[in-house]
Amino acid sequence: MKRLLKLLCAASFAVAAVCQPAQARGPGISSEAWGAYKAKFLDASGRIVDDGNGNISHSEGQGYGLLLAYLANNPADFEQIWYFTRTELLLRDDGLAAWRWDPAVTPHVTDSNNASDGDLLIAYALALAGSAWNKTDYMEAAAKMAQALLSHVVISSNGHTLLLPGVSGFNSPDRKDGPVINPSYWVYEAIPVMALLAPSNAWQKLSDDGLQLLQAMQFGPRKLPADWVSLNRMPEPAAGFDAEFGYNSLRIPLYLVRAGVSDKALLSRLRKGMTAEEGTPATIDLSSGKPKALLSDPGYRIVNDVVACVTEGTKLPESSQHFEPSLYYPSTLHLLGLAFVGEKHPECL
């Protein structure tokens, strides 16, 4: 495990700073911003509350909460979130987390299928915190989850290495158009860390093929990926889901830049395609190219602002630089965007 800690320290851009002393790392997330976030979304039990979705909790939110607590350099809050995660969601026998937890229902877990992006985020945050804070129990838990992901949801199909969104329901024979993927589940910055935790050439192939598929998924007049995509033949929006660039897909450009992807053509196409009037991002109906919902919250707008910073050197507007929590999802994206720009592109502040 000590050797793994050293390897993790020297991994990719995404984790290169984790083994520096806290005071020597990038700015991360300020105590004020984290305090505002946790006051609104972190329950005393350690669960992150999705107040835009009936106040449920889910593995994605727990993973985001762990990552943000790490970036805020707050071990106590990290442990609180991890306690809830491991006692309430890590109930499956395959090492992955049940994805949905509802406080209004007993038993609280209302869907025991996993969500692979949540698992990736949890394992990634555990690895970062375990490395930075010399917590071998976090590292061991991260390695178990990485191996479980590799064993159960990283698959090979038609020459591609793919990340199934969940163990059940997305591949054949569960779906005639399977495999079905969600492009926003590729947390690119986490994948090199998974390769250290559970060594396999499949991780690099997963990252490469995810980027290749993003290049190919240019649906409708705006040339955008869909939230849910069938790869049974040629990539196409999956049956049974709205054919849209929706709330899931909005985070794809942020994931790309946080992982150090500098493909200006890809980033610019995504930014242009998801932008409606006056620079406001939107969910997009793929067949018509028309906006479905305008997303003026600074937490959504910062995605485009970060891409503009990376591709054009544009400074973030004041509205994006100032964090004030609104709803769980845009607030989370806002902090991830600010942490990235503060560390890697302070000239944009």
mmCIF file of C-alpha atoms in Angstrom:
data_model
loop_
_atom_site.group_PDB
_atom_site.id
_atom_site.type_symbol
_atom_site.label_atom_id
_atom_site.label_comp_id
_atom_site.label_asym_id
_atom_site.label_seq_id
_atom_site.Cartn_x
_atom_site.Cartn_y
_atom_site.Cartn_z
ATOM 1 C CA MET A 1 0.000 0.000 0.000
ATOM 2 C CA LYS A 2 2.883 2.419 0.657
ATOM 3 C CA ARG A 3 4.169 1.766 -2.865
ATOM 4 C CA LEU A 4 0.698 2.516 -4.216
ATOM 5 C CA LEU A 5 0.686 5.804 -2.316
ATOM 6 C CA LYS A 6 3.971 6.774 -3.996
ATOM 7 C CA LEU A 7 2.684 5.790 -7.435
ATOM 8 C CA LEU A 8 -0.499 7.751 -6.880
ATOM 9 C CA CYS A 9 1.486 10.838 -5.992
ATOM 10 C CA ALA A 10 3.327 10.659 -9.308
ATOM 11 C CA ALA A 11 0.339 9.777 -11.494
ATOM 12 C CA SER A 12 -1.337 12.213 -13.880
ATOM 13 C CA PHE A 13 -1.976 15.933 -13.752
ATOM 14 C CA ALA A 14 -5.226 15.190 -11.966
ATOM 15 C CA VAL A 15 -3.463 13.775 -8.914
ATOM 16 C CA ALA A 16 0.028 15.186 -9.102
ATOM 17 C CA ALA A 17 -0.476 17.488 -6.110
ATOM 18 C CA VAL A 18 -2.188 15.147 -3.688
ATOM 19 C CA CYS A 19 0.903 14.213 -1.738
ATOM 20 C CA GLN A 20 2.139 17.738 -1.151
ATOM 21 C CA PRO A 21 1.471 19.196 2.259
ATOM 22 C CA ALA A 22 -1.942 20.846 2.421
ATOM 23 C CA GLN A 23 -0.467 24.318 2.616
ATOM 24 C CA ALA A 24 1.627 23.681 -0.517
ATOM 25 C CA ARG A 25 -1.226 22.473 -2.717
ATOM 26 C CA GLY A 26 -3.310 24.569 -5.088
ATOM 27 C CA PRO A 27 -6.091 26.706 -3.661
ATOM 28 C CA GLY A 28 -8.691 23.929 -3.792
ATOM 29 C CA ILE A 29 -11.968 25.032 -2.200
ATOM 30 C CA SER A 30 -11.998 27.764 0.411
ATOM 31 C CA SER A 31 -13.294 27.024 3.886
ATOM 32 C CA GLU A 32 -15.966 29.691 3.327
ATOM 33 C CA ALA A 33 -17.237 28.109 0.115
ATOM 34 C CA TRP A 34 -17.174 24.601 1.581
ATOM 35 C CA GLY A 35 -18.923 25.851 4.718
ATOM 36 C CA ALA A 36 -21.726 27.347 2.635
ATOM 37 C CA TYR A 37 -22.032 24.149 0.588
ATOM 38 C CA LYS A 38 -22.141 21.781 3.537
ATOM 39 C CA ALA A 39 -24.547 23.996 5.489
ATOM 40 C CA LYS A 40 -27.073 23.507 2.716
ATOM 41 C CA PHE A 41 -26.406 19.989 1.437
ATOM 42 C CA LEU A 42 -24.585 17.930 4.104
ATOM 43 C CA ASP A 43 -26.956 16.276 6.550
ATOM 44 C CA ALA A 44 -25.739 15.499 10.077
ATOM 45 C CA SER A 45 -25.785 11.801 9.188
ATOM 46 C CA GLY A 46 -23.206 12.350 6.460
ATOM 47 C CA ARG A 47 -25.478 12.216 3.455
ATOM 48 C CA ILE A 48 -25.412 14.770 0.666
ATOM 49 C CA VAL A 49 -28.988 15.922 0.041
ATOM 50 C CA ASP A 50 -30.141 16.407 -3.549
ATOM 51 C CA ASP A 51 -32.665 19.174 -2.929
ATOM 52 C CA GLY A 52 -33.557 19.350 -6.607
ATOM 53 C CA ASN A 53 -34.642 15.710 -6.607
ATOM 54 C CA GLY A 54 -36.961 15.208 -3.655
ATOM 55 C CA ASN A 55 -34.183 15.443 -1.041
ATOM 56 C CA ILE A 56 -32.921 11.961 -1.863
ATOM 57 C CA SER A 57 -29.274 10.969 -1.676
ATOM 58 C CA HIS A 58 -27.351 8.923 -4.201
ATOM 59 C CA SER A 59 -23.935 7.475 -4.810
ATOM 60 C CA GLU A 60 -23.049 10.293 -7.220
ATOM 61 C CA GLY A 61 -23.782 12.888 -4.546
ATOM 62 C CA GLN A 62 -21.767 10.998 -1.945
ATOM 63 C CA GLY A 63 -18.869 10.783 -4.381
ATOM 64 C CA TYR A 64 -19.054 14.478 -5.155
ATOM 65 C CA GLY A 65 -19.296 15.277 -1.457
ATOM 66 C CA LEU A 66 -16.191 13.238 -0.704
ATOM 67 C CA LEU A 67 -14.269 14.888 -3.532
ATOM 68 C CA LEU A 68 -15.291 18.388 -2.439
ATOM 69 C CA ALA A 69 -14.420 17.670 1.209
ATOM 70 C CA TYR A 70 -11.010 16.489 0.039
ATOM 71 C CA LEU A 71 -10.533 19.614 -2.080
ATOM 72 C CA ALA A 72 -11.542 21.689 0.961
ATOM 73 C CA ASN A 73 -8.926 19.769 2.997
ATOM 74 C CA ASN A 74 -11.493 18.821 5.618
ATOM 75 C CA PRO A 75 -10.827 15.280 6.905
ATOM 76 C CA ALA A 76 -13.613 15.412 9.504
ATOM 77 C CA ASP A 77 -16.302 16.174 6.951
ATOM 78 C CA PHE A 78 -14.812 13.619 4.584
ATOM 79 C CA GLU A 79 -15.072 10.915 7.256
ATOM 80 C CA GLN A 80 -18.667 11.928 8.034
ATOM 81 C CA ILE A 81 -19.661 11.541 4.371
ATOM 82 C CA TRP A 82 -17.735 8.298 4.043
ATOM 83 C CA TYR A 83 -19.424 6.844 7.134
ATOM 84 C CA PHE A 84 -22.875 7.320 5.611
ATOM 85 C CA THR A 85 -21.688 6.026 2.255
ATOM 86 C CA ARG A 86 -20.190 2.808 3.543
ATOM 87 C CA THR A 87 -22.950 2.018 6.041
ATOM 88 C CA GLU A 88 -25.996 2.992 3.956
ATOM 89 C CA LEU A 89 -24.984 2.432 0.319
ATOM 90 C CA LEU A 90 -22.205 -0.168 0.245
ATOM 91 C CA LEU A 91 -24.705 -2.965 0.761
ATOM 92 C CA ARG A 92 -24.245 -4.900 -2.476
ATOM 93 C CA ASP A 93 -22.278 -8.133 -2.534
ATOM 94 C CA ASP A 94 -20.097 -7.043 -5.477
ATOM 95 C CA GLY A 95 -18.310 -4.121 -3.803
ATOM 96 C CA LEU A 96 -20.282 -1.383 -5.577
ATOM 97 C CA ALA A 97 -22.729 1.083 -4.025
ATOM 98 C CA ALA A 98 -26.502 1.021 -4.228
ATOM 99 C CA TRP A 99 -27.293 4.228 -6.018
ATOM 100 C CA ARG A 100 -30.532 5.628 -4.549
ATOM 101 C CA TRP A 101 -31.430 6.392 -0.914
ATOM 102 C CA ASP A 102 -34.753 8.051 0.021
ATOM 103 C CA PRO A 103 -35.360 9.439 3.524
ATOM 104 C CA ALA A 104 -39.136 9.236 3.028
ATOM 105 C CA VAL A 105 -39.230 5.484 2.407
ATOM 106 C CA THR A 106 -38.325 2.449 4.511
ATOM 107 C CA PRO A 107 -36.100 0.685 3.690
ATOM 108 C CA HIS A 108 -34.309 3.779 2.477
ATOM 109 C CA VAL A 109 -32.506 2.153 -0.450
ATOM 110 C CA THR A 110 -35.158 2.261 -3.179
ATOM 111 C CA ASP A 111 -32.944 1.050 -6.036
ATOM 112 C CA SER A 112 -30.076 -1.296 -5.242
ATOM 113 C CA ASN A 113 -28.552 -1.151 -8.725
ATOM 114 C CA ASN A 114 -25.287 0.732 -8.819
ATOM 115 C CA ALA A 115 -24.477 3.917 -10.739
ATOM 116 C CA SER A 116 -20.983 3.596 -12.118
ATOM 117 C CA ASP A 117 -20.176 7.303 -12.056
ATOM 118 C CA GLY A 118 -20.980 7.392 -8.349
ATOM 119 C CA ASP A 119 -18.714 4.422 -7.749
ATOM 120 C CA LEU A 120 -15.919 6.058 -9.746
ATOM 121 C CA LEU A 121 -16.232 9.304 -7.801
ATOM 122 C CA ILE A 122 -16.256 7.508 -4.444
ATOM 123 C CA ALA A 123 -13.201 5.401 -5.273
ATOM 124 C CA TYR A 124 -11.364 8.403 -6.703
ATOM 125 C CA ALA A 125 -12.027 10.609 -3.686
ATOM 126 C CA LEU A 126 -11.011 7.837 -1.299
ATOM 127 C CA ALA A 127 -7.738 7.378 -3.168
ATOM 128 C CA LEU A 128 -6.936 11.088 -3.146
ATOM 129 C CA ALA A 129 -7.774 11.496 0.526
ATOM 130 C CA GLY A 130 -6.026 8.280 1.485
ATOM 131 C CA SER A 131 -2.886 9.405 -0.277
ATOM 132 C CA ALA A 132 -2.903 12.979 1.005
ATOM 133 C CA TRP A 133 -3.811 12.125 4.579
ATOM 134 C CA ASN A 134 -1.946 8.797 4.825
ATOM 135 C CA LYS A 135 -5.141 6.827 5.454
ATOM 136 C CA THR A 136 -4.517 3.254 4.380
ATOM 137 C CA ASP A 137 -8.131 2.250 5.110
ATOM 138 C CA TYR A 138 -9.307 4.756 2.504
ATOM 139 C CA MET A 139 -6.765 3.424 0.012
ATOM 140 C CA GLU A 140 -7.845 -0.163 0.628
ATOM 141 C CA ALA A 141 -11.523 0.721 0.179
ATOM 142 C CA ALA A 142 -10.693 2.605 -3.021
ATOM 143 C CA ALA A 143 -8.761 -0.354 -4.411
ATOM 144 C CA LYS A 144 -11.665 -2.722 -3.705
ATOM 145 C CA MET A 145 -14.119 -0.431 -5.498
ATOM 146 C CA ALA A 146 -11.777 0.030 -8.458
ATOM 147 C CA GLN A 147 -11.465 -3.745 -8.822
ATOM 148 C CA ALA A 148 -15.244 -4.125 -8.546
ATOM 149 C CA LEU A 149 -15.740 -1.554 -11.305
ATOM 150 C CA LEU A 150 -13.226 -3.339 -13.492
ATOM 151 C CA SER A 151 -14.861 -6.710 -12.851
ATOM 152 C CA HIS A 152 -18.506 -5.737 -13.278
ATOM 153 C CA VAL A 153 -19.030 -2.618 -15.411
ATOM 154 C CA VAL A 154 -15.910 -2.113 -17.568
ATOM 155 C CA ILE A 155 -16.697 -4.255 -20.607
ATOM 156 C CA SER A 156 -15.476 -4.890 -24.138
ATOM 157 C CA SER A 157 -18.056 -4.627 -26.931
ATOM 158 C CA ASN A 158 -17.625 -4.299 -30.698
ATOM 159 C CA GLY A 159 -13.993 -3.346 -30.304
ATOM 160 C CA HIS A 160 -14.630 -0.684 -27.664
ATOM 161 C CA THR A 161 -13.959 -0.695 -23.949
ATOM 162 C CA LEU A 162 -17.036 0.758 -22.277
ATOM 163 C CA LEU A 163 -18.350 1.762 -18.882
ATOM 164 C CA LEU A 164 -21.813 0.341 -18.300
ATOM 165 C CA PRO A 165 -23.919 2.828 -16.302
ATOM 166 C CA GLY A 166 -24.902 0.020 -13.948
ATOM 167 C CA VAL A 167 -24.451 -3.707 -13.484
ATOM 168 C CA SER A 168 -28.071 -4.365 -14.422
ATOM 169 C CA GLY A 169 -30.257 -3.052 -17.212
ATOM 170 C CA PHE A 170 -27.866 -1.636 -19.792
ATOM 171 C CA ASN A 171 -26.357 -4.535 -21.715
ATOM 172 C CA SER A 172 -27.871 -7.348 -23.703
ATOM 173 C CA PRO A 173 -29.959 -9.344 -22.958
ATOM 174 C CA ASP A 174 -31.467 -6.723 -20.617
ATOM 175 C CA ARG A 175 -31.840 -4.352 -23.578
ATOM 176 C CA LYS A 176 -32.260 -5.195 -27.257
ATOM 177 C CA ASP A 177 -30.250 -2.072 -28.142
ATOM 178 C CA GLY A 178 -27.549 -2.797 -25.574
ATOM 179 C CA PRO A 179 -24.989 -1.874 -24.653
ATOM 180 C CA VAL A 180 -26.336 1.517 -23.637
ATOM 181 C CA ILE A 181 -23.919 4.035 -22.149
ATOM 182 C CA ASN A 182 -24.086 7.459 -20.566
ATOM 183 C CA PRO A 183 -21.120 9.517 -21.867
ATOM 184 C CA SER A 184 -21.180 11.716 -18.758
ATOM 185 C CA TYR A 185 -20.336 8.724 -16.555
ATOM 186 C CA TRP A 186 -16.721 8.789 -17.815
ATOM 187 C CA VAL A 187 -15.009 10.702 -14.978
ATOM 188 C CA TYR A 188 -11.799 11.069 -16.972
ATOM 189 C CA GLU A 189 -9.634 12.462 -14.183
ATOM 190 C CA ALA A 190 -10.407 9.394 -12.061
ATOM 191 C CA ILE A 191 -9.460 6.768 -14.640
ATOM 192 C CA PRO A 192 -5.626 6.985 -14.266
ATOM 193 C CA VAL A 193 -6.099 6.558 -10.523
ATOM 194 C CA MET A 194 -8.274 3.476 -11.074
ATOM 195 C CA ALA A 195 -5.442 2.038 -13.166
ATOM 196 C CA LEU A 196 -3.104 2.357 -10.192
ATOM 197 C CA LEU A 197 -5.621 0.888 -7.772
ATOM 198 C CA ALA A 198 -6.626 -2.069 -9.969
ATOM 199 C CA PRO A 199 -3.952 -2.398 -12.662
ATOM 200 C CA SER A 200 -5.251 -3.269 -16.122
ATOM 201 C CA ASN A 201 -4.722 -2.015 -19.663
ATOM 202 C CA ALA A 202 -8.514 -1.722 -19.882
ATOM 203 C CA TRP A 203 -8.488 1.610 -18.039
ATOM 204 C CA GLN A 204 -6.426 3.419 -20.679
ATOM 205 C CA LYS A 205 -8.577 1.863 -23.377
ATOM 206 C CA LEU A 206 -11.676 3.031 -21.512
ATOM 207 C CA SER A 207 -10.414 6.607 -21.495
ATOM 208 C CA ASP A 208 -9.288 6.527 -25.127
ATOM 209 C CA ASP A 209 -12.512 4.973 -26.349
ATOM 210 C CA GLY A 210 -14.624 7.415 -24.350
ATOM 211 C CA LEU A 211 -12.926 10.323 -26.110
ATOM 212 C CA GLN A 212 -13.238 8.581 -29.472
ATOM 213 C CA LEU A 213 -16.948 8.054 -28.922
ATOM 214 C CA LEU A 214 -17.421 11.706 -27.967
ATOM 215 C CA GLN A 215 -15.887 12.608 -31.311
ATOM 216 C CA ALA A 216 -18.355 10.314 -33.075
ATOM 217 C CA MET A 217 -21.497 11.267 -31.132
ATOM 218 C CA GLN A 218 -22.579 14.367 -33.042
ATOM 219 C CA PHE A 219 -26.349 14.089 -33.020
ATOM 220 C CA GLY A 220 -28.709 16.599 -34.577
ATOM 221 C CA PRO A 221 -28.041 20.090 -35.864
ATOM 222 C CA ARG A 222 -26.021 21.048 -32.778
ATOM 223 C CA LYS A 223 -23.726 17.993 -33.063
ATOM 224 C CA LEU A 224 -24.029 16.996 -29.411
ATOM 225 C CA PRO A 225 -23.931 13.656 -27.583
ATOM 226 C CA ALA A 226 -27.086 12.294 -25.989
ATOM 227 C CA ASP A 227 -27.403 11.550 -22.292
ATOM 228 C CA TRP A 228 -28.113 7.916 -23.146
ATOM 229 C CA VAL A 229 -26.572 6.288 -26.208
ATOM 230 C CA SER A 230 -27.050 2.864 -27.777
ATOM 231 C CA LEU A 231 -23.886 1.287 -29.159
ATOM 232 C CA ASN A 232 -25.578 -1.831 -30.511
ATOM 233 C CA ARG A 233 -24.684 -0.699 -34.024
ATOM 234 C CA MET A 234 -23.748 2.855 -34.876
ATOM 235 C CA PRO A 235 -24.003 5.249 -31.932
ATOM 236 C CA GLU A 236 -27.561 6.615 -31.631
ATOM 237 C CA PRO A 237 -29.783 7.992 -28.879
ATOM 238 C CA ALA A 238 -31.062 5.050 -26.864
ATOM 239 C CA ALA A 239 -34.705 4.023 -27.039
ATOM 240 C CA GLY A 240 -36.839 4.787 -24.006
ATOM 241 C CA PHE A 241 -34.928 7.943 -23.063
ATOM 242 C CA ASP A 242 -35.456 11.505 -24.234
ATOM 243 C CA ALA A 243 -33.124 12.190 -27.141
ATOM 244 C CA GLU A 244 -31.504 15.162 -25.478
ATOM 245 C CA PHE A 245 -28.290 16.749 -24.347
ATOM 246 C CA GLY A 246 -29.569 17.007 -20.814
ATOM 247 C CA TYR A 247 -28.530 17.629 -17.246
ATOM 248 C CA ASN A 248 -26.248 14.590 -17.313
ATOM 249 C CA SER A 249 -24.296 15.728 -20.361
ATOM 250 C CA LEU A 250 -23.775 19.291 -19.135
ATOM 251 C CA ARG A 251 -20.850 18.135 -16.995
ATOM 252 C CA ILE A 252 -18.942 16.455 -19.838
ATOM 253 C CA PRO A 253 -16.892 19.558 -20.803
ATOM 254 C CA LEU A 254 -16.026 20.142 -17.139
ATOM 255 C CA TYR A 255 -14.882 16.553 -16.750
ATOM 256 C CA LEU A 256 -12.745 16.886 -19.866
ATOM 257 C CA VAL A 257 -10.916 20.038 -18.807
ATOM 258 C CA ARG A 258 -10.439 18.823 -15.229
ATOM 259 C CA ALA A 259 -8.712 15.753 -16.684
ATOM 260 C CA GLY A 260 -6.378 17.871 -18.779
ATOM 261 C CA VAL A 261 -8.036 17.148 -22.133
ATOM 262 C CA SER A 262 -7.043 20.048 -24.392
ATOM 263 C CA ASP A 263 -8.829 19.114 -27.625
ATOM 264 C CA LYS A 264 -9.961 22.596 -28.593
ATOM 265 C CA ALA A 265 -12.191 21.409 -31.428
ATOM 266 C CA LEU A 266 -14.083 18.999 -29.173
ATOM 267 C CA LEU A 267 -14.394 21.448 -26.287
ATOM 268 C CA SER A 268 -15.494 24.275 -28.572
ATOM 269 C CA ARG A 269 -18.095 22.082 -30.311
ATOM 270 C CA LEU A 270 -19.601 21.078 -26.981
ATOM 271 C CA ARG A 271 -19.584 24.639 -25.700
ATOM 272 C CA LYS A 272 -21.178 26.032 -28.842
ATOM 273 C CA GLY A 273 -23.751 23.255 -29.050
ATOM 274 C CA MET A 274 -24.967 23.599 -25.453
ATOM 275 C CA THR A 275 -25.187 27.396 -25.552
ATOM 276 C CA ALA A 276 -28.493 29.147 -26.178
ATOM 277 C CA GLU A 277 -29.278 32.855 -26.098
ATOM 278 C CA GLU A 278 -26.825 35.347 -24.592
ATOM 279 C CA GLY A 279 -24.320 32.651 -23.732
ATOM 280 C CA THR A 280 -26.676 30.777 -21.408
ATOM 281 C CA PRO A 281 -26.260 26.982 -21.387
ATOM 282 C CA ALA A 282 -29.341 24.877 -21.973
ATOM 283 C CA THR A 283 -30.595 21.358 -22.262
ATOM 284 C CA ILE A 284 -31.088 20.634 -25.950
ATOM 285 C CA ASP A 285 -33.592 18.591 -27.932
ATOM 286 C CA LEU A 286 -31.241 16.748 -30.249
ATOM 287 C CA SER A 287 -33.598 16.201 -33.185
ATOM 288 C CA SER A 288 -34.624 19.852 -33.527
ATOM 289 C CA GLY A 289 -31.612 21.524 -31.929
ATOM 290 C CA LYS A 290 -33.971 23.711 -29.890
ATOM 291 C CA PRO A 291 -33.264 24.526 -26.237
ATOM 292 C CA LYS A 292 -35.534 22.744 -23.770
ATOM 293 C CA ALA A 293 -34.556 24.522 -20.542
ATOM 294 C CA LEU A 294 -32.360 27.577 -20.136
ATOM 295 C CA LEU A 295 -29.874 27.150 -17.283
ATOM 296 C CA SER A 296 -28.910 30.553 -15.974
ATOM 297 C CA ASP A 297 -27.625 29.374 -12.582
ATOM 298 C CA PRO A 298 -23.928 30.313 -12.193
ATOM 299 C CA GLY A 299 -23.191 26.666 -11.417
ATOM 300 C CA TYR A 300 -24.267 25.716 -14.928
ATOM 301 C CA ARG A 301 -22.788 28.779 -16.608
ATOM 302 C CA ILE A 302 -19.373 28.105 -15.104
ATOM 303 C CA VAL A 303 -19.018 25.023 -17.316
ATOM 304 C CA ASN A 304 -18.915 27.215 -20.415
ATOM 305 C CA ASP A 305 -16.824 29.809 -18.599
ATOM 306 C CA VAL A 306 -14.189 27.223 -17.685
ATOM 307 C CA VAL A 307 -14.062 25.946 -21.271
ATOM 308 C CA ALA A 308 -13.625 29.531 -22.507
ATOM 309 C CA CYS A 309 -10.803 29.978 -20.003
ATOM 310 C CA VAL A 310 -9.014 26.841 -21.174
ATOM 311 C CA THR A 311 -9.499 27.323 -24.922
ATOM 312 C CA GLU A 312 -9.349 31.115 -25.227
ATOM 313 C CA GLY A 313 -7.835 32.456 -22.022
ATOM 314 C CA THR A 314 -11.050 34.303 -21.168
ATOM 315 C CA LYS A 315 -11.428 35.428 -17.572
ATOM 316 C CA LEU A 316 -14.337 34.056 -15.585
ATOM 317 C CA PRO A 317 -17.117 36.618 -15.113
ATOM 318 C CA GLU A 318 -17.753 37.847 -11.594
ATOM 319 C CA SER A 319 -20.952 35.791 -11.371
ATOM 320 C CA SER A 320 -18.938 32.604 -11.799
ATOM 321 C CA GLN A 321 -16.137 33.653 -9.457
ATOM 322 C CA HIS A 322 -18.568 34.210 -6.577
ATOM 323 C CA PHE A 323 -20.004 31.032 -5.028
ATOM 324 C CA GLU A 324 -23.400 31.036 -3.391
ATOM 325 C CA PRO A 325 -25.174 27.687 -3.151
ATOM 326 C CA SER A 326 -28.443 27.262 -5.005
ATOM 327 C CA LEU A 327 -29.444 23.675 -5.804
ATOM 328 C CA TYR A 328 -27.237 20.649 -5.169
ATOM 329 C CA TYR A 329 -26.216 19.855 -8.750
ATOM 330 C CA PRO A 330 -25.240 23.293 -10.098
ATOM 331 C CA SER A 331 -23.623 24.150 -6.760
ATOM 332 C CA THR A 332 -21.477 21.035 -7.032
ATOM 333 C CA LEU A 333 -20.416 21.854 -10.595
ATOM 334 C CA HIS A 334 -19.667 25.415 -9.496
ATOM 335 C CA LEU A 335 -17.207 24.324 -6.809
ATOM 336 C CA LEU A 336 -15.536 21.788 -9.101
ATOM 337 C CA GLY A 337 -15.097 24.502 -11.719
ATOM 338 C CA LEU A 338 -13.706 27.046 -9.273
ATOM 339 C CA ALA A 339 -11.295 24.535 -7.740
ATOM 340 C CA PHE A 340 -9.958 23.624 -11.169
ATOM 341 C CA VAL A 341 -9.485 27.193 -12.371
ATOM 342 C CA GLY A 342 -7.937 28.252 -9.061
ATOM 343 C CA GLU A 343 -5.343 25.483 -9.289
ATOM 344 C CA LYS A 344 -4.628 25.270 -13.014
ATOM 345 C CA HIS A 345 -5.688 28.600 -14.532
ATOM 346 C CA PRO A 346 -5.485 31.314 -11.893
ATOM 347 C CA GLU A 347 -4.964 33.832 -14.689
ATOM 348 C CA CYS A 348 -8.679 33.435 -15.488
ATOM 349 C CA LEU A 349 -9.715 34.741 -12.066
#
